[in-house]
Coordinates of C-alpha atoms in Angstrom, one line a residue:
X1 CA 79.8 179.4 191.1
X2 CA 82.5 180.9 192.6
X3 CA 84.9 178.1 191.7
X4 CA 84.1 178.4 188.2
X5 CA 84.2 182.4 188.3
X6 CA 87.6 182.3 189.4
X7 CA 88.5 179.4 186.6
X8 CA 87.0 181.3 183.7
X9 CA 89.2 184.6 184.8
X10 CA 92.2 182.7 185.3
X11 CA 92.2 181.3 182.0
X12 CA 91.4 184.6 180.3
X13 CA 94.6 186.1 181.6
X14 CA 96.5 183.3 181.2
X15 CA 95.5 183.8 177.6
X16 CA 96.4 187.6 177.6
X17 CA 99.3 186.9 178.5
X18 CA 100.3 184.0 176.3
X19 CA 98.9 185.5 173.3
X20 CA 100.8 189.1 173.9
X21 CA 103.6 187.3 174.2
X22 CA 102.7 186.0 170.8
X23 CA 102.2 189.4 169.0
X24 CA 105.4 190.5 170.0
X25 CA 107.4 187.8 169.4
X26 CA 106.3 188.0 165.8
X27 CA 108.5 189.9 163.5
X28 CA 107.7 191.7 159.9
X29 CA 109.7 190.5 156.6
X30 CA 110.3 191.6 153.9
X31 CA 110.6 189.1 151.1
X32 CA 111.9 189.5 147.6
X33 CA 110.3 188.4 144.5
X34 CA 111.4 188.4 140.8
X35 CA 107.8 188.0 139.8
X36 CA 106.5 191.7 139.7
X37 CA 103.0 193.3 139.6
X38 CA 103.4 195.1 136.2
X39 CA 106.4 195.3 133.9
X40 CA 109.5 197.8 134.7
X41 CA 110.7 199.4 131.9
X42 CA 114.1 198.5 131.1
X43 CA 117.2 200.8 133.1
X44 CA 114.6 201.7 136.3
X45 CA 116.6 199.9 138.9
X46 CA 114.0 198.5 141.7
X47 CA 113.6 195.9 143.8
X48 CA 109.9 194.2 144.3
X49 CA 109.1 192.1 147.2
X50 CA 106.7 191.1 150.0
X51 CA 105.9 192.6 153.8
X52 CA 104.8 190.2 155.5
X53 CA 102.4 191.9 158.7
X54 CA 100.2 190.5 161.1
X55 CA 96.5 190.5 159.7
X56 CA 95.1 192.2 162.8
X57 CA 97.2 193.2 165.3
X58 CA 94.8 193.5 168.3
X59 CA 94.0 190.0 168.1
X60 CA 96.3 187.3 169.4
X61 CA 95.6 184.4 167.2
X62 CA 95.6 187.0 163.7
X63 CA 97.2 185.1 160.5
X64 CA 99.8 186.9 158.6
X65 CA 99.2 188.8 155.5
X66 CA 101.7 189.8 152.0
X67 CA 101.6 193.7 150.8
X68 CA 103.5 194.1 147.6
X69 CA 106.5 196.8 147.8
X70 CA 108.5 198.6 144.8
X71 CA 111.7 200.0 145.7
X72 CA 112.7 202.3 143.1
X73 CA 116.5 203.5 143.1
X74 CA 117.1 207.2 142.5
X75 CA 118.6 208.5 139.6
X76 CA 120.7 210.3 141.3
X77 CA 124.6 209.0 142.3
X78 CA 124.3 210.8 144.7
X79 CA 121.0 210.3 146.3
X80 CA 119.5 212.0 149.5
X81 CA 119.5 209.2 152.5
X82 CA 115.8 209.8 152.9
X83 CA 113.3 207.9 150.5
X84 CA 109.5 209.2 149.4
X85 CA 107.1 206.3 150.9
X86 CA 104.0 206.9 148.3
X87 CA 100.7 205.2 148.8
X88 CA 97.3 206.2 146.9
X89 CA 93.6 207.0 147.8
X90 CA 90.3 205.0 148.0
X91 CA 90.3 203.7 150.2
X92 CA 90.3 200.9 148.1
X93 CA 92.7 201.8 145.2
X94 CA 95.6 200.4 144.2
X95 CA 99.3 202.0 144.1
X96 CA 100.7 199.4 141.8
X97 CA 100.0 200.7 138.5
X98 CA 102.0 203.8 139.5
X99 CA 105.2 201.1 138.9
X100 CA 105.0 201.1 135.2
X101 CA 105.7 205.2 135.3
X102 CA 108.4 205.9 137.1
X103 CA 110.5 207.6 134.2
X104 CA 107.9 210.0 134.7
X105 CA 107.7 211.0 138.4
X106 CA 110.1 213.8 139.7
X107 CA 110.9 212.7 142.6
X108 CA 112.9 210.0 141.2
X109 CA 116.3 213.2 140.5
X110 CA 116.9 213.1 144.0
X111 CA 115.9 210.1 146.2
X112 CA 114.1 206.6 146.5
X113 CA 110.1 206.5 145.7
X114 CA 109.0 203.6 147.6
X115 CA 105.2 202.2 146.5
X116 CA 103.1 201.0 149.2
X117 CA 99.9 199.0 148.1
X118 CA 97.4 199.6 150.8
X119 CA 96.1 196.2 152.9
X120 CA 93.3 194.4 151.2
X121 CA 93.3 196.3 147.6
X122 CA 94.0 194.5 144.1
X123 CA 97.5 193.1 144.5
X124 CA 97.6 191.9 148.5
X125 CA 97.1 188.8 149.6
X126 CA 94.5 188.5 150.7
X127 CA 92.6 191.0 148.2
X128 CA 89.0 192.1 149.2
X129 CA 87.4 192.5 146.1
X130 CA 83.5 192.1 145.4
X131 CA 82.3 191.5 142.7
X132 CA 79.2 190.6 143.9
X133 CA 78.8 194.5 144.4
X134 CA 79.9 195.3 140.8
X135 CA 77.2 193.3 139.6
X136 CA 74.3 194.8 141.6
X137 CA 75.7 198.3 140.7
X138 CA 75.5 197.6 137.2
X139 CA 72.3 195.7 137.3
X140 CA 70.4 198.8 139.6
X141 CA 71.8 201.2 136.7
X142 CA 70.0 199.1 133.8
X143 CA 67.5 201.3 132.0
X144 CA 65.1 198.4 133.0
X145 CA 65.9 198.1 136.6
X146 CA 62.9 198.8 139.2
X147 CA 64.4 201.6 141.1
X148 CA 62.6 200.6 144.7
X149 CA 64.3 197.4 144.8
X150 CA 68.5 198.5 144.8
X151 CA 68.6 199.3 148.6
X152 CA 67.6 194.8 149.0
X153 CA 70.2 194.4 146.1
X154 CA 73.1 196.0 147.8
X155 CA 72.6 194.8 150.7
X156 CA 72.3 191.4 149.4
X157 CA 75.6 191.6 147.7
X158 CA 77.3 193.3 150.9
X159 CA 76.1 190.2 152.7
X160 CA 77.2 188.0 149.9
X161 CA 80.9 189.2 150.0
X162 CA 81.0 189.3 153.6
X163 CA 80.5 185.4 153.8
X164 CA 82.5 184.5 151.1
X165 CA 85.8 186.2 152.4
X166 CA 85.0 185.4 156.2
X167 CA 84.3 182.1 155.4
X168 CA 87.9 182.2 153.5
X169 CA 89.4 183.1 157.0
X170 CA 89.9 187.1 156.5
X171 CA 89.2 189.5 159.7
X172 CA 87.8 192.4 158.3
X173 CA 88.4 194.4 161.5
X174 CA 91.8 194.1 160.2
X175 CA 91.4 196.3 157.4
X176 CA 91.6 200.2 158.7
X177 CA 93.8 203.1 158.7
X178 CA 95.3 202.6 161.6
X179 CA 96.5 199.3 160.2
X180 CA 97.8 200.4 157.3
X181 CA 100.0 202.9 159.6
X182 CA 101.3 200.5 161.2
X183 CA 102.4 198.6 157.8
X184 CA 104.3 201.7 156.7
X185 CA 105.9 201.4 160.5
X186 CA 107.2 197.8 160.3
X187 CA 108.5 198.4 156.8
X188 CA 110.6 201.1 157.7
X189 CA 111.8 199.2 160.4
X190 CA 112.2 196.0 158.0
X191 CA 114.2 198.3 155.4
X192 CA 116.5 200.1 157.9
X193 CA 115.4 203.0 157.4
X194 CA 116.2 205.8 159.4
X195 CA 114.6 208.9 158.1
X196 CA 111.7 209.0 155.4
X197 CA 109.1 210.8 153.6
X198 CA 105.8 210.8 153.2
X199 CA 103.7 211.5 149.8
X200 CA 99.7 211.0 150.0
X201 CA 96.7 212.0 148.4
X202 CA 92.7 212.1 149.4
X203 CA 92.1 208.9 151.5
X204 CA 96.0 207.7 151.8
X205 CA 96.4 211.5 153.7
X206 CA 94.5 210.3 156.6
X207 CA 97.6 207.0 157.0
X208 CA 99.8 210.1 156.9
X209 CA 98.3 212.0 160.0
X210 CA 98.2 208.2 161.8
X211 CA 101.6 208.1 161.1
X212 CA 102.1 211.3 162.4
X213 CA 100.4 211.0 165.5
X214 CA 101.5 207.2 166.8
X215 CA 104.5 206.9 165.1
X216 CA 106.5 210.7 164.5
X217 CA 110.2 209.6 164.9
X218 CA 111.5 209.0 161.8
X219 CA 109.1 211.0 159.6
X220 CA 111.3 214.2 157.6
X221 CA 108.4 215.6 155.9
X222 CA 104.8 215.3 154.9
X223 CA 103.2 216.2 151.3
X224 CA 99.2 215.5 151.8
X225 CA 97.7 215.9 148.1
X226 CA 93.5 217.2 148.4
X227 CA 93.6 215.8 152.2
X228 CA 91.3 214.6 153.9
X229 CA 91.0 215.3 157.7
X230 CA 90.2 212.9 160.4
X231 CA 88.2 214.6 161.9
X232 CA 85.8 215.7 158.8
X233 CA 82.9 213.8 158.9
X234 CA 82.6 213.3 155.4
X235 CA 79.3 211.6 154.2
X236 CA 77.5 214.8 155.8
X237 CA 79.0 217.4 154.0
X238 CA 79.8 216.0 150.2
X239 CA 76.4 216.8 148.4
X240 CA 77.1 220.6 149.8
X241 CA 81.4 220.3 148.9
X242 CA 80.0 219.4 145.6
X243 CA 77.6 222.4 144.7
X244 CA 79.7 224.9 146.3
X245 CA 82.6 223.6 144.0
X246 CA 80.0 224.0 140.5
X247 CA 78.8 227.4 142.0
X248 CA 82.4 228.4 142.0
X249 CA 83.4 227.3 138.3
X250 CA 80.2 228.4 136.9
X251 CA 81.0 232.2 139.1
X252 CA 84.6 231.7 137.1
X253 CA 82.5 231.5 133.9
X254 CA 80.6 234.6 135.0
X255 CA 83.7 236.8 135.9
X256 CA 85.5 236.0 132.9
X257 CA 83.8 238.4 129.4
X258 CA 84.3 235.8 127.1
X259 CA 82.6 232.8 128.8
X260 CA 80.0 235.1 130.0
X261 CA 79.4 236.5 126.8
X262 CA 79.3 232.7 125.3
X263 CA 77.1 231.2 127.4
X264 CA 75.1 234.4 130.1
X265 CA 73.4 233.7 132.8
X266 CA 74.9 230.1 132.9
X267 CA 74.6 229.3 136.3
X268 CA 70.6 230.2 137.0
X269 CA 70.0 228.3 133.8
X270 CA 72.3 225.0 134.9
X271 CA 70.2 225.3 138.1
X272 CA 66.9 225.5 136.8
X273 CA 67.1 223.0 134.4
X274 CA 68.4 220.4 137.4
X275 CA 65.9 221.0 139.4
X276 CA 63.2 221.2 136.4
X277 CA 64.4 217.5 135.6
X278 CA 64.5 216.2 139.2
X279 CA 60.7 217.0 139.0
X280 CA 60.4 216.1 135.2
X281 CA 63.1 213.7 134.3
X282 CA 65.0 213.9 131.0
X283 CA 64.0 210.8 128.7
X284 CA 67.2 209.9 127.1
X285 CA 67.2 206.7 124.2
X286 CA 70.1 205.1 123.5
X287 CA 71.3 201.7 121.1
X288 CA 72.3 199.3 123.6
X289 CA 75.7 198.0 121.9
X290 CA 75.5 194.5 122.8
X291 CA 72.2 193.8 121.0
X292 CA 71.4 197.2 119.3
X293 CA 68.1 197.6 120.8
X294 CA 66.9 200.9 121.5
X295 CA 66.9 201.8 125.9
X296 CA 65.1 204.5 127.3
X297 CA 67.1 206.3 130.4
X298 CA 65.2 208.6 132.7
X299 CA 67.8 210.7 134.2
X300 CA 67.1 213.7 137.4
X301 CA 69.2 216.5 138.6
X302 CA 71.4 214.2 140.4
X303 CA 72.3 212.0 137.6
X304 CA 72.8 215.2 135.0
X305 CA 75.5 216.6 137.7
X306 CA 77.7 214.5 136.4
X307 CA 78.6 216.9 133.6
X308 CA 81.2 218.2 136.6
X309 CA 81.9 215.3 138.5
X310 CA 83.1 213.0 135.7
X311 CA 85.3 215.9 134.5
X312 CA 88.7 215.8 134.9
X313 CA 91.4 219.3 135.9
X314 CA 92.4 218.8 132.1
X315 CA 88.6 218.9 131.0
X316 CA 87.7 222.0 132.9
X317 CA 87.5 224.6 130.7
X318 CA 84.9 222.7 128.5
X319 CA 82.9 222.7 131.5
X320 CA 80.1 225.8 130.7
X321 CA 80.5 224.8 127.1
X322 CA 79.4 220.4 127.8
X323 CA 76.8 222.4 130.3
X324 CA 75.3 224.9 127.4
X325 CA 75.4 222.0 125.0
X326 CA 73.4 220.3 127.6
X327 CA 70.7 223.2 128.4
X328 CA 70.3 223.2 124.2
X329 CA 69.2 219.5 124.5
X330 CA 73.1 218.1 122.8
X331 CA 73.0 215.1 125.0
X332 CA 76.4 213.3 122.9
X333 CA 78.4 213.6 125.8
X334 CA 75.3 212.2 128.6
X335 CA 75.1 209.4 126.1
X336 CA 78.8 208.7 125.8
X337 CA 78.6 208.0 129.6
X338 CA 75.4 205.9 129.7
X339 CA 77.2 203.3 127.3
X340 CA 79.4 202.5 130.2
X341 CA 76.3 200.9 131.7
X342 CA 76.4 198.0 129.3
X343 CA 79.9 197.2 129.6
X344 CA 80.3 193.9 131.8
X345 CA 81.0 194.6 135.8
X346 CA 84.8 194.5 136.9
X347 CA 85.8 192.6 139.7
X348 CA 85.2 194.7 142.8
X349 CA 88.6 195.5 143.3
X350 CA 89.5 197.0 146.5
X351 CA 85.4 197.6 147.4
X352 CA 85.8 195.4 150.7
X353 CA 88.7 197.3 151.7
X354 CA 87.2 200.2 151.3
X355 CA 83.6 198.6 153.3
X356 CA 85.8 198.3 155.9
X357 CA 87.7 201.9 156.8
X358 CA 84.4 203.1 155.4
X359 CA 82.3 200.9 158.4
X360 CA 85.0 201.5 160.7
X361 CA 86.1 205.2 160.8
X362 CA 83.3 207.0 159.3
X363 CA 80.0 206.1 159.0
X364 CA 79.9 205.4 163.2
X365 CA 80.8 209.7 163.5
X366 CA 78.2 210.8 161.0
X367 CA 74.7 212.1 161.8
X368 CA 72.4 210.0 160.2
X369 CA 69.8 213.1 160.1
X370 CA 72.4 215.6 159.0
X371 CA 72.3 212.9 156.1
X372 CA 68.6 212.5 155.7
X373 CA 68.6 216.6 155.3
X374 CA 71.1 216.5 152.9
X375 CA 69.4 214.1 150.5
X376 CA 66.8 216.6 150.2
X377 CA 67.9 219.9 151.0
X378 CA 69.0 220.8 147.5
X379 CA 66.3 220.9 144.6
X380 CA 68.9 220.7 141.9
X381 CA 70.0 217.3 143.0
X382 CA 66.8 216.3 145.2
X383 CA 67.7 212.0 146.3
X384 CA 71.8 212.3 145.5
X385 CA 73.0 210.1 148.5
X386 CA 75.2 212.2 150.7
X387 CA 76.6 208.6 152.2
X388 CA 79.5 206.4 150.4
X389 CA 77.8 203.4 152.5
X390 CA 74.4 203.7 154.6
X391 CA 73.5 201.9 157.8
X392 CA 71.9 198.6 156.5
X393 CA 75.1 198.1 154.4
X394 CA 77.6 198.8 157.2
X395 CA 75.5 196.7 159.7
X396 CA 76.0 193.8 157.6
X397 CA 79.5 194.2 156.8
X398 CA 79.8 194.0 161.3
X399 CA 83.1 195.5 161.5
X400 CA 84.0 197.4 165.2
X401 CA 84.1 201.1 165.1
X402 CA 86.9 202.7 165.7
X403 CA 88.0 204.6 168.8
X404 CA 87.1 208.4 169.0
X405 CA 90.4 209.7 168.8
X406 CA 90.2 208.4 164.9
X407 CA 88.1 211.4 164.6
X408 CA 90.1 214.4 165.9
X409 CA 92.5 216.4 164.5
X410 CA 96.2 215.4 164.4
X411 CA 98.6 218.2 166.1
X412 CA 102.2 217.7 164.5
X413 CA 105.3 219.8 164.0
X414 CA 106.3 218.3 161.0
X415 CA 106.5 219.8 157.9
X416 CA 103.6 219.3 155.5
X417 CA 102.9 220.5 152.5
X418 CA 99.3 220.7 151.8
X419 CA 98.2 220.9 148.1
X420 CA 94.3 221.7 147.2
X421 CA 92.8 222.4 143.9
X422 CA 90.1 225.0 143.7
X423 CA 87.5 223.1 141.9
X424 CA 88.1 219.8 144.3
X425 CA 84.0 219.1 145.6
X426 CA 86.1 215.7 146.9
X427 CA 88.4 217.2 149.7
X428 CA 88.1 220.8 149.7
X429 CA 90.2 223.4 150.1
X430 CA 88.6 224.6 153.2
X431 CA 89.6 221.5 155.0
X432 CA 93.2 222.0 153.7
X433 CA 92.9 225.6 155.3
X434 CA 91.5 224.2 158.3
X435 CA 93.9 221.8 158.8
X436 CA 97.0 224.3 159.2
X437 CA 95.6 225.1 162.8
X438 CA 97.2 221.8 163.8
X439 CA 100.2 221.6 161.7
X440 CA 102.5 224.2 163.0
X441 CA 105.0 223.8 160.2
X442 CA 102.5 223.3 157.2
X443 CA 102.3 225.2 153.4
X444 CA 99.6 225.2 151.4
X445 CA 99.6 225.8 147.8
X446 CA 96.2 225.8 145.7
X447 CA 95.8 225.2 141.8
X448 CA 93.7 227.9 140.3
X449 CA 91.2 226.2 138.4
X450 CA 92.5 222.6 139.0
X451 CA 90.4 219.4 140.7
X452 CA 91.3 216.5 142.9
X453 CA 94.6 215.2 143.1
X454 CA 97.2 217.6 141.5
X455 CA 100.0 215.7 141.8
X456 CA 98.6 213.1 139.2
X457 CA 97.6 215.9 136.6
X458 CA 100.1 214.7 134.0
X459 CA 99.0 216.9 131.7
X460 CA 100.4 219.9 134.0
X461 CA 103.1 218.3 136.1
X462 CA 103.5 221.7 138.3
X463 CA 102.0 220.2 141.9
X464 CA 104.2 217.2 141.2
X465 CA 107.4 220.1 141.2
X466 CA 106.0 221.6 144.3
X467 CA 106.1 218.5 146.0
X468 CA 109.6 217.4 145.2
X469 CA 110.9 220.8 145.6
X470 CA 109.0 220.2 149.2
X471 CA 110.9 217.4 150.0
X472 CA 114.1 219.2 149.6
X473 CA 113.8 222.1 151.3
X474 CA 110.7 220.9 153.8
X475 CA 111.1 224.0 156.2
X476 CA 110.5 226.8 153.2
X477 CA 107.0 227.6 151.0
X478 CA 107.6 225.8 147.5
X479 CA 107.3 228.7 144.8
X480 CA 108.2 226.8 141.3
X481 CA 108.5 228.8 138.4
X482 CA 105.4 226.9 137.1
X483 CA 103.1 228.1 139.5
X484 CA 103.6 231.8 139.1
X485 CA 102.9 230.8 135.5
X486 CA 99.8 229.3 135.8
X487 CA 96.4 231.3 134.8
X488 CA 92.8 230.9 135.6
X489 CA 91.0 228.5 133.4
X490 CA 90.7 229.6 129.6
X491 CA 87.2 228.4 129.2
X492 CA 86.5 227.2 125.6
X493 CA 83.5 228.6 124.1
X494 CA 83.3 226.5 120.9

């Protein structure tokens, strides 16, 4: 026994240290490609390629994996040595797109705008799409569907995806923040460069604080759009994030004569009739487009709520007026959203990427009774899941959790701008606020009456000025003239 003892640990460092040897020995690339994601419009200088990154870095035998790059050149002649590294949220979404735009984006007057597509999502190789879970989500919201059965659904299409892209050879431990980090690392490293920015938004902010914790050096400046903090747990606090952000646009509508004239009382009403219909559903009918049959919808609280989530910051002052409407039993816009149940399921893109950081970095911190509470502890929106993924669904998916440290805060003396709008239920501006503790250079700027993600509101492109005005002066407060010209919402009233 001994014998064999000794054997077994022999050849276990043996292979520690043969395979370290092997992780360091490999070396990034960065590979060019004339064959692009999406079509550049004619004059945008770039250059698209491939980074070419170990699948999983903490294990020794991991494959390699492609992550698509645009290298936009500045418009500038003269452009500022120090590029803007841009990746999206999700997790699970995909930067790409952004590549068709670029005539639009700011940043563009004074420096490089690199576009990072995070590991896993639409346009990687591999791509961890499932749809498998599309499916199920569109078959549980069928008007026909037998509600008690979409917990077995889900979790047989979680199961479903997980074999078909393990069996394809992907590690799905591979697929986390931290990972992504490091990406961002070796292509700096890759491109030569010596000093670069940072611009992020809701899930993409936590690969900025990463970055900013394990990898500082050559980081300038840091624009986090609606972050998220690590240390948030997030699944236990969004059913409250959302009412508190409702409470406060339907207080808006209360302060200001006209909408309170309009529409008085709003907010009691909204509230009552929420909870009245979580007890007494609303039966909604509805021609099903694809064979004109007539459907019968029975919708609660928590699927009427959506009269603020679905709303975008250029559809927020029609708010109170879509929520009156709604209280005088106008259901146009309610139906105008249940038709997207009968449109055919998309692909899953970017749903096992997000499985994964989901699996990995969130759902092991959360209280599973903080949870349960919060499922039930509001009457206007009594069953509303508090959790993006619940513990059946992450237990299949069987992807290590990540080390504690993933869930405290990040203390950094680099400059940050933090940018919140005040109606964001998604990442709210009191973890933006708390946040600053931490960052001992950081700015925050908040958009009166905006919601998630500023910096994409092209319809106002004022955070999108802040930001760039950030990245050239990163040590001063960003005061645009657009800001100071910016009012609290005109709500409509007609």
């Amino acid at each position: 026994m001994i014998i064999k003892s000794w054997n077994i640990l022999l050849f276990l460092l043996i292979s520690v240290v043969c395979t370290g040897q092997g992780i360091q020995d490999f070396k990034p690339k960065f590979k060019t490609s004339k064959k692009t994601t999406h079509k550049i419009p004619k004059g945008q200088a770039h250059t698209f390629g491939y980074l070419e990154v170990l699948e999983n870095r903490n294990n020794p035998s991991s494959k390699t994996i492609q992550i698509p790059i645009y290298i936009f050149k500045s418009r500038s002649d003269h452009p500022q040595p120090d590029p803007i590294i841009y990746t999206v949220g999700g997790p699970g979404s995909t930067t790409m797109p952004s590549a068709q735009y670029m005539k639009y984006y700011k940043y563009l007057d004074d420096r490089d705008f690199i576009l990072v597509e995070q590991r896993g999502n639409y346009y990687a190789s591999p791509s961890l799409n499932c749809p498998e879970w599309s499916q199920a989500l569109k078959t549980i919201n069928l008007p026909d569907f037998d509600a008690s059965k979409s917990d077995s659904l889900l979790t047989k299409a979680a199961k479903s995806c997980r074999d078909r892209l393990t069996k394809k050879g992907v590690d799905l431990n591979g697929y986390n923040t931290n990972e992504i980090a490091a990406d961002v690392n070796d292509l700096v490293t890759v491109l030569g460069i010596k000093h670069y920015n940072l611009l992020t938004m809701s899930y993409s902010t936590k690969i900025a604080q990463v970055l900013m914790r394990d990898y500082p050096q050559r980081i300038r400046s840091v624009v986090m759009d609606s972050p998220l903090p690590l240390e948030v747990n997030y699944d236990e606090e969004s059913v409250q994030n959302l009412l508190e952000s409702v409470d406060m646009l339907l207080s808006d509508c209360e302060a200001d004569k006209q909408c309170n004239s309009a529409f008085p009382n709003l907010k009691t009403r909204f509230y009552t009739y929420l909870t009245e219909k979580t007890k007494n559903p609303l039966e909604v009918l509805i021609e099903n487009p694809k064979n004109g049959k007539s459907e019968t919808f029975y919708l609660t609280g928590k699927d009427l709520i959506t009269v603020f989530t679905s709303a975008s910051t250029g559809d927020v002052s029609s708010i109170p007026l879509e929520i009156d409407n709604l209280l005088k039993g106008d259901l146009t816009s309610v139906k105008e959203q249940l038709l997207y149940v009968f449109q055919e399921p998309g692909n899953g893109a970017g749903v096992g990427m997000r499985l994964s950081v989901w699996c990995a970095e969130e759902h092991p911190f959360n209280s599973q009774e903080i949870i349960k509470a919060e499922t039930s502890n509001y009457p206007e929106v009594k069953g509303l899941l508090p959790a993006v993924f619940d513990d059946e669904i992450c237990n299949i998916w069987g992807v290590k959790k990540v080390p504690d440290i993933e869930n405290r805060p990040v203390k950094s003396d680099i400059p940050v701008l933090l940018i919140s709008g005040d109606y964001d239920n998604e990442t709210p501006v009191k973890w933006a606020k708390a946040m600053m503790t931490n960052l001992t250079n950081s700015y925050h700027i908040i958009f009166r009456g905006w919601k998630h993600t500023p910096t994409t509101n092209w319809g106002n492109q004022c955070a999108m000025q802040a930001a760039n005005d950030f990245f050239n002066h990163p040590f001063e407060q960003p005061k645009p003239d657009c800001f100071e010209h910016l009012k609290n919402p005109e709500f409509k009233t007609e």
